Coordinates of C-alpha atoms in Angstrom, one line a residue:
Chain A
M1 CA 24.6 103.0 146.6
F2 CA 28.0 102.7 144.6
K3 CA 28.1 106.3 144.2
K4 CA 27.7 106.7 148.2
A5 CA 30.4 104.4 148.9
I6 CA 32.7 105.9 146.5
L7 CA 32.0 109.7 148.1
A8 CA 32.5 108.4 151.4
A9 CA 35.7 106.4 150.5
C10 CA 36.7 110.0 148.9
L11 CA 35.8 111.8 151.9
T12 CA 37.7 109.5 154.2
L13 CA 40.8 109.6 151.9
S14 CA 40.8 113.3 151.7
M15 CA 40.8 113.2 155.8
A16 CA 43.3 110.8 156.0
A17 CA 45.4 113.2 153.7
A18 CA 45.0 116.2 155.9
A19 CA 46.0 114.3 159.0
Q20 CA 49.1 113.1 157.5
A21 CA 52.5 115.3 158.3
N22 CA 53.6 116.9 155.4
T23 CA 57.9 117.5 155.3
L24 CA 56.9 121.3 155.0
V25 CA 58.4 124.4 156.6
K26 CA 56.1 126.9 157.0
I27 CA 57.3 130.6 157.0
D28 CA 55.7 134.2 157.0
G29 CA 56.2 137.9 158.0
S30 CA 57.9 140.9 157.3
S31 CA 58.3 141.8 153.5
T32 CA 61.5 143.5 154.1
V33 CA 63.2 140.1 155.3
Y34 CA 61.3 138.2 152.8
P35 CA 64.1 138.4 149.9
L36 CA 66.8 136.9 151.9
T37 CA 64.3 133.9 153.3
E38 CA 63.0 133.4 149.7
A39 CA 66.5 133.2 148.6
V40 CA 67.5 130.7 151.3
A41 CA 64.4 128.7 150.5
E42 CA 65.1 128.6 147.0
D43 CA 68.8 127.2 147.1
F44 CA 67.7 125.1 150.2
Q45 CA 64.8 123.3 148.3
K46 CA 67.0 122.8 145.0
M47 CA 69.6 121.2 147.4
K48 CA 67.0 119.0 148.9
K49 CA 65.5 117.9 145.3
G50 CA 61.8 118.8 146.5
A51 CA 62.4 116.3 149.3
I52 CA 61.4 119.7 151.8
K53 CA 58.7 122.3 151.0
V54 CA 59.2 125.5 151.9
T55 CA 56.8 128.2 151.7
V56 CA 57.2 131.8 152.7
G57 CA 54.7 134.1 152.9
I58 CA 54.3 138.2 153.2
S59 CA 52.2 139.3 155.8
G60 CA 54.6 142.1 157.6
T61 CA 55.9 141.8 160.7
G62 CA 53.1 142.1 162.8
G63 CA 50.8 139.9 160.6
G64 CA 53.5 137.1 160.9
F65 CA 53.9 137.2 164.5
K66 CA 49.9 136.9 164.7
K67 CA 49.8 133.8 162.9
F68 CA 53.4 132.4 164.3
C69 CA 52.1 132.7 167.9
R70 CA 48.8 131.1 167.0
G71 CA 51.4 128.5 165.9
E72 CA 50.3 128.4 162.4
T73 CA 54.0 129.0 161.4
D74 CA 57.3 127.4 162.0
I75 CA 59.3 130.5 161.6
S76 CA 58.6 134.4 161.6
D77 CA 60.2 136.8 159.8
A78 CA 60.3 140.3 161.5
S79 CA 62.3 143.4 160.9
R80 CA 62.1 144.6 164.3
P81 CA 62.4 142.7 167.9
I82 CA 59.0 141.1 169.1
V83 CA 57.0 143.8 171.2
K84 CA 55.3 143.2 174.5
K85 CA 51.8 142.3 173.2
E86 CA 53.2 139.6 170.9
M87 CA 55.1 138.1 173.7
E88 CA 51.9 137.9 175.4
A89 CA 50.0 136.6 172.7
C90 CA 52.8 133.5 172.2
A91 CA 53.3 132.7 176.2
A92 CA 49.4 132.7 176.6
A93 CA 49.7 129.8 173.7
G94 CA 52.4 128.1 174.9
I95 CA 54.8 129.1 172.2
K96 CA 58.8 129.5 172.9
Y97 CA 60.9 130.9 170.4
I98 CA 64.5 131.5 169.6
E99 CA 65.6 135.1 168.5
L100 CA 68.1 135.0 165.7
P101 CA 69.3 138.5 164.2
I102 CA 70.1 137.4 160.7
A103 CA 71.0 140.7 158.4
Y104 CA 71.4 144.3 158.5
D105 CA 69.1 146.3 156.7
A106 CA 69.9 150.2 156.3
L107 CA 66.7 152.3 156.2
T108 CA 67.2 155.0 153.6
V109 CA 66.1 158.6 153.2
V110 CA 65.6 159.5 149.3
L111 CA 65.3 162.6 147.5
H112 CA 64.4 163.8 144.1
P113 CA 67.9 163.3 142.2
Q114 CA 68.0 167.0 141.5
N115 CA 67.6 168.1 144.9
K116 CA 71.0 169.4 145.6
F117 CA 70.3 171.4 149.1
A118 CA 69.7 168.6 151.5
S119 CA 72.3 166.1 150.5
T120 CA 73.1 165.8 154.6
M121 CA 70.5 166.0 156.9
T122 CA 70.8 165.6 160.6
V123 CA 68.6 163.3 162.4
A124 CA 67.1 166.4 164.3
E125 CA 65.8 168.0 160.9
L126 CA 64.4 164.5 159.8
K127 CA 62.4 165.0 163.3
A128 CA 61.5 168.0 162.5
I129 CA 59.9 167.1 159.3
W130 CA 58.3 163.4 160.6
E131 CA 57.3 164.2 164.3
P132 CA 53.2 164.3 164.7
T133 CA 53.3 168.2 165.6
A134 CA 54.8 169.1 161.8
Q135 CA 51.4 167.7 160.5
G136 CA 49.9 170.7 158.6
K137 CA 52.6 172.9 160.0
I138 CA 56.1 172.2 158.0
M139 CA 55.2 172.2 154.7
K140 CA 58.1 173.8 152.9
W141 CA 61.7 173.1 153.1
N142 CA 62.8 176.5 154.3
Q143 CA 60.7 175.8 157.5
V144 CA 63.3 173.2 158.4
N145 CA 66.3 174.9 157.4
P146 CA 66.5 178.5 156.5
A147 CA 69.1 177.8 154.0
W148 CA 67.0 175.4 152.1
P149 CA 64.7 176.9 149.3
D150 CA 61.2 178.0 149.6
M151 CA 59.9 174.8 148.0
P152 CA 57.0 172.6 149.1
I153 CA 57.9 169.2 150.7
K154 CA 56.0 166.1 149.5
L155 CA 56.4 163.0 152.1
F156 CA 56.6 159.4 151.1
G157 CA 56.9 156.4 153.6
A158 CA 56.0 153.2 154.9
G159 CA 52.6 152.0 155.7
A160 CA 51.8 151.8 159.6
D161 CA 51.5 148.3 159.9
S162 CA 55.4 147.9 158.3
G163 CA 58.1 147.5 160.9
T164 CA 60.0 149.5 158.9
F165 CA 57.9 152.4 159.7
D166 CA 58.1 151.3 163.3
Y167 CA 62.0 151.5 163.2
F168 CA 61.9 154.7 161.6
T169 CA 59.8 156.3 163.8
E170 CA 61.5 154.8 166.9
A171 CA 64.7 156.3 165.5
I172 CA 64.0 159.4 164.5
V173 CA 61.1 160.9 166.2
G174 CA 62.2 158.8 169.3
K175 CA 58.8 156.9 170.1
S176 CA 57.5 154.2 167.9
K177 CA 54.5 154.6 165.4
S178 CA 54.6 158.4 166.4
S179 CA 54.7 160.1 163.4
R180 CA 52.7 162.8 161.6
G181 CA 49.8 161.5 159.4
D182 CA 49.9 163.5 156.2
F183 CA 52.1 162.0 154.3
T184 CA 51.6 159.3 151.1
A185 CA 52.2 155.7 153.0
S186 CA 52.2 152.3 150.8
E187 CA 53.1 148.9 151.8
D188 CA 54.5 148.6 148.4
D189 CA 57.8 150.2 147.9
N190 CA 57.8 150.5 144.2
V191 CA 54.7 153.2 144.8
L192 CA 56.9 155.5 147.2
V193 CA 59.8 155.1 144.7
Q194 CA 58.0 156.3 142.1
G195 CA 56.2 158.9 144.3
V196 CA 59.7 160.5 144.8
T197 CA 60.7 160.3 141.3
R198 CA 57.9 162.3 140.2
D199 CA 58.1 165.6 142.8
K200 CA 61.4 167.7 143.2
G201 CA 60.5 168.6 146.7
A202 CA 59.8 164.7 147.6
L203 CA 61.4 162.9 150.6
G204 CA 60.6 159.6 151.2
F205 CA 62.3 156.8 153.0
F206 CA 62.4 152.5 152.6
G207 CA 64.6 149.6 153.0
Y208 CA 68.0 149.7 151.1
S209 CA 67.5 147.5 148.7
Y210 CA 64.9 149.7 146.8
Y211 CA 67.3 152.2 146.8
A212 CA 70.4 150.2 145.7
E213 CA 67.9 148.9 142.5
N214 CA 67.2 152.7 142.0
T215 CA 70.3 154.5 142.3
K216 CA 69.8 156.2 139.0
K217 CA 66.3 157.9 139.6
L218 CA 66.6 158.5 143.4
K219 CA 69.3 160.6 145.7
A220 CA 70.2 159.2 149.1
V221 CA 70.5 161.1 151.9
A222 CA 73.4 161.3 154.1
I223 CA 72.6 161.2 157.7
A224 CA 74.3 162.7 160.6
E225 CA 73.5 162.0 163.8
K226 CA 74.3 165.2 165.3
A227 CA 74.5 168.5 164.1
G228 CA 78.4 169.1 163.0
K229 CA 78.9 165.4 163.0
P230 CA 79.8 164.3 159.5
G231 CA 77.0 162.9 157.2
V232 CA 77.2 159.1 156.5
L233 CA 75.8 157.4 153.1
P234 CA 74.3 154.2 153.6
S235 CA 76.5 151.7 152.0
F236 CA 77.7 148.2 152.7
D237 CA 80.5 149.3 154.6
T238 CA 78.7 152.1 156.7
V239 CA 76.3 149.5 157.8
K240 CA 78.6 146.9 158.6
N241 CA 81.4 149.1 160.6
G242 CA 78.3 151.0 162.4
T243 CA 78.9 154.5 161.2
Y244 CA 75.6 154.8 159.7
Q245 CA 73.3 155.2 162.6
P246 CA 70.7 155.7 163.6
L247 CA 69.3 153.9 160.6
S248 CA 70.8 150.8 160.2
R249 CA 68.9 148.0 162.0
P250 CA 69.2 144.2 162.3
V251 CA 66.2 142.1 161.0
F252 CA 65.4 138.7 162.7
L253 CA 64.0 135.0 162.3
Y254 CA 61.7 133.9 165.2
V255 CA 62.0 130.1 165.3
N256 CA 59.2 128.4 167.4
A257 CA 61.2 126.2 169.8
K258 CA 58.7 123.1 169.2
S259 CA 59.2 123.2 165.2
V260 CA 63.4 122.7 165.8
D261 CA 62.5 118.9 167.1
K262 CA 61.1 118.8 163.3
P263 CA 64.2 117.5 161.3
E264 CA 63.0 119.5 158.4
V265 CA 63.2 123.0 160.3
K266 CA 66.4 122.2 161.8
E267 CA 68.0 121.4 158.9
F268 CA 66.4 124.5 157.1
M269 CA 67.8 126.6 160.2
E270 CA 71.0 125.3 159.7
Y271 CA 71.4 125.8 156.0
Y272 CA 70.0 129.4 156.6
L273 CA 72.5 130.6 159.0
A274 CA 75.3 128.9 157.0
N275 CA 74.3 130.8 154.0
A276 CA 72.5 133.9 155.2
G277 CA 75.8 136.1 154.9
K278 CA 76.4 135.1 151.5
L279 CA 73.2 135.6 150.4
A280 CA 72.4 138.5 152.0
K281 CA 74.6 140.1 149.5
A282 CA 73.0 138.9 146.4
V283 CA 69.4 140.4 147.7
K284 CA 71.2 143.8 148.5
M285 CA 71.3 143.5 152.3
V286 CA 74.4 143.5 154.7
G287 CA 75.3 140.4 156.3
L288 CA 76.2 140.1 160.1
P289 CA 80.0 139.5 160.7
D290 CA 80.6 136.0 160.8
K291 CA 81.5 136.0 164.5
A292 CA 77.8 136.6 165.3
Y293 CA 76.4 133.9 162.8
K294 CA 78.6 131.5 164.9
Q295 CA 77.3 132.8 168.0
A296 CA 73.6 132.4 166.6
V297 CA 74.2 129.1 165.5
A298 CA 75.5 128.6 168.8
N299 CA 72.2 130.3 170.4
F300 CA 70.2 128.1 167.9
K301 CA 71.9 124.6 169.0
A302 CA 71.5 125.3 172.7
K303 CA 67.8 126.3 171.8
K304 CA 68.0 129.7 173.9
T305 CA 64.5 130.6 173.9
G306 CA 63.2 134.3 174.4
T307 CA 64.2 137.7 172.9
G308 CA 66.8 139.9 174.1
F309 CA 64.6 143.1 174.0
G310 CA 62.1 142.6 176.7
G311 CA 59.5 143.9 174.2
V312 CA 60.7 147.4 174.4
P313 CA 62.0 148.8 171.2
E314 CA 65.9 149.9 170.9
V315 CA 67.9 151.9 168.5
G316 CA 71.3 151.3 167.8
V317 CA 72.3 147.9 169.8
S318 CA 75.3 145.5 168.3
V319 CA 74.1 142.0 167.3
E320 CA 76.9 140.6 169.2
D321 CA 75.7 142.1 172.0
L322 CA 71.9 141.2 171.8
L323 CA 72.9 137.3 171.2
Q324 CA 74.4 137.6 174.4
R325 CA 71.6 138.9 176.4
E326 CA 69.4 136.4 178.6
G327 CA 66.4 135.9 176.6
K328 CA 63.0 137.3 178.4
H329 CA 59.6 136.0 177.8
Chain B
M1 CA -0.3 172.6 111.1
R2 CA 1.0 172.4 107.9
F3 CA 4.7 171.9 106.5
T4 CA 5.6 172.7 103.0
L5 CA 7.8 169.9 101.3
Q6 CA 11.2 171.9 101.4
E7 CA 10.4 172.3 105.1
M8 CA 9.6 168.5 105.8
R9 CA 12.8 167.9 103.7
T10 CA 14.7 170.0 106.1
M11 CA 13.5 168.4 109.4
I12 CA 14.0 165.0 107.8
A13 CA 17.5 165.6 107.2
R14 CA 18.0 167.1 110.8
H15 CA 17.0 164.2 112.6
K16 CA 19.1 161.8 110.0
R17 CA 22.1 164.0 111.1
W18 CA 21.3 163.3 114.7
D19 CA 21.0 159.8 113.9
H20 CA 24.2 159.8 112.5
I21 CA 25.7 161.7 115.3
F22 CA 24.7 159.4 117.6
G23 CA 25.8 156.3 115.6
L24 CA 29.4 158.1 115.6
V25 CA 29.4 158.6 119.5
G26 CA 28.2 155.0 119.9
M27 CA 31.1 153.9 118.1
L28 CA 33.5 156.1 119.7
C29 CA 32.1 154.7 123.2
L30 CA 32.7 150.9 121.9
L31 CA 35.8 151.8 120.5
L32 CA 37.4 153.2 123.6
G33 CA 36.5 150.3 125.3
I34 CA 38.4 148.0 122.9
L35 CA 40.9 150.0 122.4
T36 CA 41.9 150.2 126.1
L37 CA 41.9 146.7 126.3
V38 CA 44.2 145.9 122.7
V39 CA 46.7 148.6 124.1
L40 CA 47.0 147.1 127.5
F41 CA 47.2 143.7 126.1
G42 CA 49.8 144.9 123.3
Q43 CA 52.1 146.6 125.8
L44 CA 52.0 143.8 128.0
L45 CA 53.1 141.8 125.0
L46 CA 55.7 144.0 123.9
Q47 CA 56.9 144.2 127.5
G48 CA 56.9 140.5 128.6
M49 CA 57.4 139.0 124.9
E50 CA 60.9 137.9 125.8
R51 CA 60.3 136.5 128.7
L52 CA 57.2 134.1 126.9
T53 CA 59.5 130.9 126.4
P54 CA 58.9 127.5 127.2
E55 CA 60.9 127.6 130.5
F56 CA 58.5 130.4 131.6
F57 CA 55.8 127.7 131.9
T58 CA 57.9 124.5 133.5
S59 CA 60.0 126.6 136.3
F60 CA 59.7 127.4 139.4
P61 CA 59.3 131.3 141.1
S62 CA 63.0 132.5 141.6
R63 CA 64.9 135.3 143.1
R64 CA 66.7 135.8 139.7
A65 CA 64.2 137.0 137.4
E66 CA 65.6 135.4 134.1
N67 CA 64.9 132.0 135.8
A68 CA 61.6 132.9 137.4
G69 CA 58.6 130.9 135.9
I70 CA 55.0 130.4 136.8
L71 CA 54.9 126.3 136.7
S72 CA 53.7 126.3 140.6
A73 CA 51.2 129.6 139.5
W74 CA 49.2 127.8 136.7
V75 CA 49.0 124.6 138.2
G76 CA 47.7 125.9 141.5
T77 CA 45.4 128.2 139.5
V78 CA 44.2 124.9 137.6
A79 CA 43.5 123.0 140.7
V80 CA 41.8 125.9 142.4
M81 CA 39.5 126.5 139.5
L82 CA 38.8 122.9 139.5
V83 CA 37.5 123.0 142.9
T84 CA 35.4 125.9 142.4
A85 CA 33.7 124.5 139.5
M86 CA 33.2 121.3 141.3
T87 CA 31.6 123.1 144.1
A88 CA 29.7 126.4 142.6
V89 CA 28.2 124.5 139.5
P90 CA 26.1 121.9 141.2
L91 CA 25.3 124.2 144.3
G92 CA 24.5 127.1 141.8
V93 CA 22.4 124.9 139.3
A94 CA 20.3 123.1 142.1
A95 CA 19.6 126.6 144.0
A96 CA 18.4 127.8 140.4
V97 CA 16.3 124.9 139.6
Y98 CA 14.6 124.9 143.1
L99 CA 14.0 128.9 143.1
E100 CA 12.8 128.7 139.3
E101 CA 10.7 125.4 139.2
Y102 CA 9.7 124.3 142.8
A103 CA 9.7 127.8 145.0
P104 CA 6.4 129.1 145.9
R105 CA 6.0 132.4 144.4
N106 CA 5.5 134.3 148.1
W107 CA 7.7 137.2 149.8
M108 CA 10.5 134.4 151.3
T109 CA 11.1 133.7 148.0
A110 CA 11.3 137.5 146.6
I111 CA 13.4 138.5 149.4
I112 CA 15.9 135.4 148.6
E113 CA 16.0 136.2 144.8
I114 CA 16.5 139.8 145.5
N115 CA 19.5 138.7 147.7
V116 CA 21.4 136.6 145.2
T117 CA 21.1 139.2 142.7
N118 CA 22.5 141.7 145.2
L119 CA 25.3 139.0 146.3
A120 CA 26.9 139.2 142.9
G121 CA 27.4 143.0 143.4
V122 CA 29.3 142.2 147.0
P123 CA 33.0 143.4 146.6
S124 CA 35.4 140.5 146.5
I125 CA 37.5 141.0 149.5
V126 CA 34.3 140.7 151.7
Y127 CA 34.2 136.9 150.6
G128 CA 37.8 136.8 151.3
L129 CA 37.3 137.9 155.0
L130 CA 34.2 135.4 155.1
A131 CA 36.4 132.5 154.0
L132 CA 39.2 133.7 156.5
G133 CA 37.2 133.3 159.1
L134 CA 34.6 130.5 158.1
F135 CA 37.2 128.0 156.1
V136 CA 40.7 128.9 156.9
Y137 CA 39.8 129.1 160.7
Q138 CA 36.4 127.8 161.6
F139 CA 36.8 124.6 159.9
G140 CA 40.6 124.2 160.1
L141 CA 41.3 124.3 156.1
G142 CA 44.2 126.7 156.6
Q143 CA 45.9 128.1 153.6
S144 CA 45.2 125.3 151.2
I145 CA 43.7 124.9 147.7
L146 CA 40.5 123.5 149.1
S147 CA 40.1 127.0 151.4
A148 CA 40.6 129.1 148.0
G149 CA 38.5 126.7 145.7
L150 CA 35.6 127.1 148.0
T151 CA 36.0 131.1 148.6
L152 CA 36.0 131.5 145.0
A153 CA 33.0 129.0 144.5
L154 CA 30.9 131.2 147.1
L155 CA 32.2 134.4 145.3
I156 CA 31.0 133.0 142.0
L157 CA 27.8 131.2 143.4
P158 CA 25.5 134.1 142.8
V159 CA 26.5 134.6 138.8
V160 CA 26.0 131.0 138.5
I161 CA 22.8 130.8 140.0
V162 CA 21.7 134.0 137.8
A163 CA 22.7 132.6 134.8
T164 CA 20.7 129.3 135.2
R165 CA 17.4 131.0 135.9
E166 CA 18.2 133.2 132.7
A167 CA 18.8 129.7 130.7
L168 CA 15.7 127.6 132.9
R169 CA 13.4 130.7 132.0
A170 CA 14.2 130.5 128.3
V171 CA 12.5 127.2 128.1
P172 CA 9.2 127.8 126.9
G173 CA 6.0 126.7 129.6
S174 CA 4.6 124.8 126.6
I175 CA 7.5 122.1 127.3
R176 CA 6.7 122.1 131.1
E177 CA 3.0 121.7 130.5
A178 CA 3.8 119.0 127.7
A179 CA 5.7 116.7 130.3
Y180 CA 3.3 117.4 133.0
A181 CA 0.3 116.1 130.5
L182 CA 2.2 113.0 130.0
G183 CA 2.2 112.3 133.4
A184 CA 5.7 113.2 134.2
T185 CA 6.7 114.3 137.8
R186 CA 8.2 117.9 138.5
W187 CA 12.0 116.1 138.9
Q188 CA 11.5 114.0 135.4
M189 CA 10.2 117.4 134.0
V190 CA 13.0 119.0 135.0
S191 CA 15.9 116.3 134.6
G192 CA 14.2 114.7 131.6
H193 CA 13.6 118.2 129.5
V194 CA 14.2 121.9 131.2
L195 CA 17.9 121.1 132.4
P196 CA 19.3 119.6 128.8
Y197 CA 17.6 122.3 127.0
S198 CA 18.9 125.0 129.2
S199 CA 22.7 123.3 129.3
A200 CA 23.8 125.7 126.5
G201 CA 23.4 128.5 128.8
I202 CA 24.0 127.1 132.2
L203 CA 27.6 126.2 131.0
T204 CA 28.0 129.8 129.5
G205 CA 27.1 130.9 132.9
M206 CA 29.5 128.7 134.8
I207 CA 32.5 129.5 132.5
I208 CA 31.8 133.2 133.0
G209 CA 31.5 132.9 136.5
L210 CA 35.1 131.0 136.5
S211 CA 36.9 133.8 134.2
R212 CA 35.8 136.0 137.0
A213 CA 37.3 133.7 139.7
I214 CA 40.5 133.0 137.5
G215 CA 41.3 136.7 138.1
E216 CA 40.6 137.3 141.3
T217 CA 43.2 138.3 143.7
A218 CA 42.0 140.1 146.8
P219 CA 40.0 137.3 148.4
I220 CA 42.9 134.8 147.8
I221 CA 45.4 137.2 149.5
T222 CA 43.0 138.0 152.3
I223 CA 43.2 134.1 153.2
G224 CA 46.9 134.1 153.0
A225 CA 47.9 133.0 150.0
L226 CA 50.6 135.6 149.2
T227 CA 53.5 133.2 149.4
F228 CA 56.6 132.0 147.8
I229 CA 56.2 128.3 146.6
A230 CA 58.5 126.6 144.5
F231 CA 56.7 123.2 144.7
L232 CA 54.0 121.2 143.0
P233 CA 50.6 120.1 145.0
N234 CA 50.5 116.2 145.7
S235 CA 49.8 114.2 142.4
P236 CA 46.1 113.8 142.5
V237 CA 47.4 110.1 141.2
T238 CA 49.6 107.6 142.4
T239 CA 51.0 104.3 142.0
D240 CA 49.7 102.6 144.9
F241 CA 46.2 101.3 145.6
P242 CA 43.4 103.2 145.5
F243 CA 45.4 105.1 143.0
I244 CA 43.3 108.7 143.7
S245 CA 44.9 110.6 145.7
F246 CA 43.1 113.8 147.3
K247 CA 46.2 115.2 149.5
W248 CA 46.4 117.8 147.0
L249 CA 43.3 119.6 148.2
M250 CA 45.1 120.4 151.5
D251 CA 48.3 121.6 149.9
P252 CA 49.7 125.3 150.1
F253 CA 49.6 126.8 146.4
T254 CA 49.8 130.1 144.8
V255 CA 48.2 131.4 141.3
M256 CA 48.6 133.5 138.5
P257 CA 47.3 136.7 139.9
I258 CA 49.1 136.7 143.2
Q259 CA 52.3 135.4 141.2
M260 CA 52.2 138.7 139.3
F261 CA 51.0 140.8 142.4
N262 CA 54.5 139.6 144.1
W263 CA 56.4 140.3 141.0
T264 CA 55.1 143.9 140.4
S265 CA 56.1 144.7 144.0
R266 CA 59.8 143.5 143.4
P267 CA 62.6 146.5 143.5
E268 CA 64.2 144.9 140.5
E269 CA 62.9 146.1 137.0
A270 CA 63.6 142.7 135.5
F271 CA 60.7 141.2 137.2
Q272 CA 58.2 144.1 135.9
L273 CA 58.8 142.0 132.5
N274 CA 57.6 138.8 134.4
A275 CA 54.9 140.3 135.6
A276 CA 53.7 141.2 132.2
A277 CA 54.4 137.8 130.5
A278 CA 52.7 136.5 133.4
G279 CA 49.6 138.8 132.8
V280 CA 49.7 138.0 129.2
V281 CA 49.1 134.3 130.1
L282 CA 46.8 135.1 132.5
L283 CA 44.8 137.3 129.8
V284 CA 44.7 134.4 127.4
M285 CA 43.6 131.9 130.0
T286 CA 40.7 134.3 130.4
L287 CA 40.0 135.0 126.9
A288 CA 40.3 131.3 126.1
M289 CA 37.6 130.3 128.9
N290 CA 35.2 133.2 127.2
G291 CA 35.9 132.0 124.0
L292 CA 34.9 128.5 124.9
A293 CA 31.7 129.3 126.5
I294 CA 30.7 131.0 123.1
W295 CA 31.9 127.9 121.3
L296 CA 29.7 125.9 123.5
R297 CA 26.5 127.8 123.6
Y298 CA 26.6 127.8 119.8
H299 CA 27.5 123.9 119.5
L300 CA 24.5 123.1 121.9
R301 CA 22.0 125.6 120.9
K302 CA 22.4 123.9 117.4
K303 CA 21.4 120.5 118.6
I304 CA 18.1 121.7 120.1
K305 CA 15.2 121.5 118.2
W306 CA 11.6 122.3 119.7

């Protein structure tokens, strides 16, 4: 009898505990944005001395939006804007969101360091390598450019669930998710780094931070938008001044509009926007211009919901422009 | 057929040669297995040595590799293992006792038995998917310590059942008959005799199950625990009445293998050292648990006198 009473008491207690609200900020989403959000979360929790708990998950941009539109998370990290399907899912669940660009990432195309011939590539050349019709056909470097040697091309790229893959295909091939299938795909960028360093004919792409940590083992390709234009190497400056095109992209936070009413989420977001520029540099990402952060803070304060994209991916949008746009739901 | 002495001697020598050769091959196979583990452990140790400081155990994960530690990871692992043990052991032992001592021998029991053995071979990711649907969404437990503990409990349940049944079978039938002869009911026979005698084997099974669970990554990632956590779960002991809190069961968490996984996918090399150091800690935890199983088996067996 006594044992039963204890058991019942335990159960009630655990139920009560479950029902009680924690001062918890839940974030999930892109692995590209993760380093920045993690850095902010770390410093924020240190500042608050543990009074507010923050969890940051890595489910990929798509996986993050799935949870976000079910109302499981307060904030979603995204390396591409929200797409139509996800907008519909959020709308169906009655979830409104504030879209905030928080940094730039430069997608970097990399080669084996001993590759001397392809130091500069045009978007058209990259397209010839990556478009779906190249599958099984474009297998050697001289098929892309006759000046290049008769050497097999080995391709490495981000996995199909990542926002990085979506953006790369959108910017290079012209259609999101449209790519040849015969390349080594991995969500783990270290696998790609290893692959490219082992093969002289290798070509791969991933976020700038992985290149920045491995500059001795890898060589970045200067990207020329059109034939005849000069190639531009990815760097903090070329991303910030907008010359590294079309592979530099803004990355985003999506904040559940309802969560903003919770003081802990509001405080965290204010801290995030105030420190993103400084911390972006620390995690090898490129911060937005100050003006853009100011505009983002204003949008956040005004609870401007919806996306500036309308579910259609775009390449080469300026962040300031984006923040001014009318939000679509 | 007749052999001369000489012929018989060469035949024996030939057979003995084969005997030696097999012994040598067998030993090489054994060494290969052990050497791999030793080399792996040695390499991890060499790599992670400089990170294995007291601070490593008392710091939260951080973006700066040299400040990062495994505090939230090892506390999470201990909490999850606690839930796993609390669930899997009573369930597994009860199921095994029923199957071994109570269940009638018919085709139903035979099917259940075969399935229990088969379940032990189901890939762990499948349990993760089951748990994601059942615990996380259906029961609404979320990405909590409770969800993870229950998932791993499901995973090791077959191991516990099989080990417990082996242990129960090792108890001689004469003990059971003697108990019945004195008028004991089946439950009195099981609780008073069979269970105490087989406790060594049951404990071993439980610990082997737990040492499998402690290194599992896939099912835990599936329920969504790949997360940056820089805080501890709520304390189970509180200052106000009733002094015990179960809040921690519903807290978000991370565990050792996930912390390692997170570090190995970092761009900075320095994090690879952290991953190696965490690997050493995890390996030591597993080896310690296996050691404990051997020690318990030895000491509990000594106590039994038939």
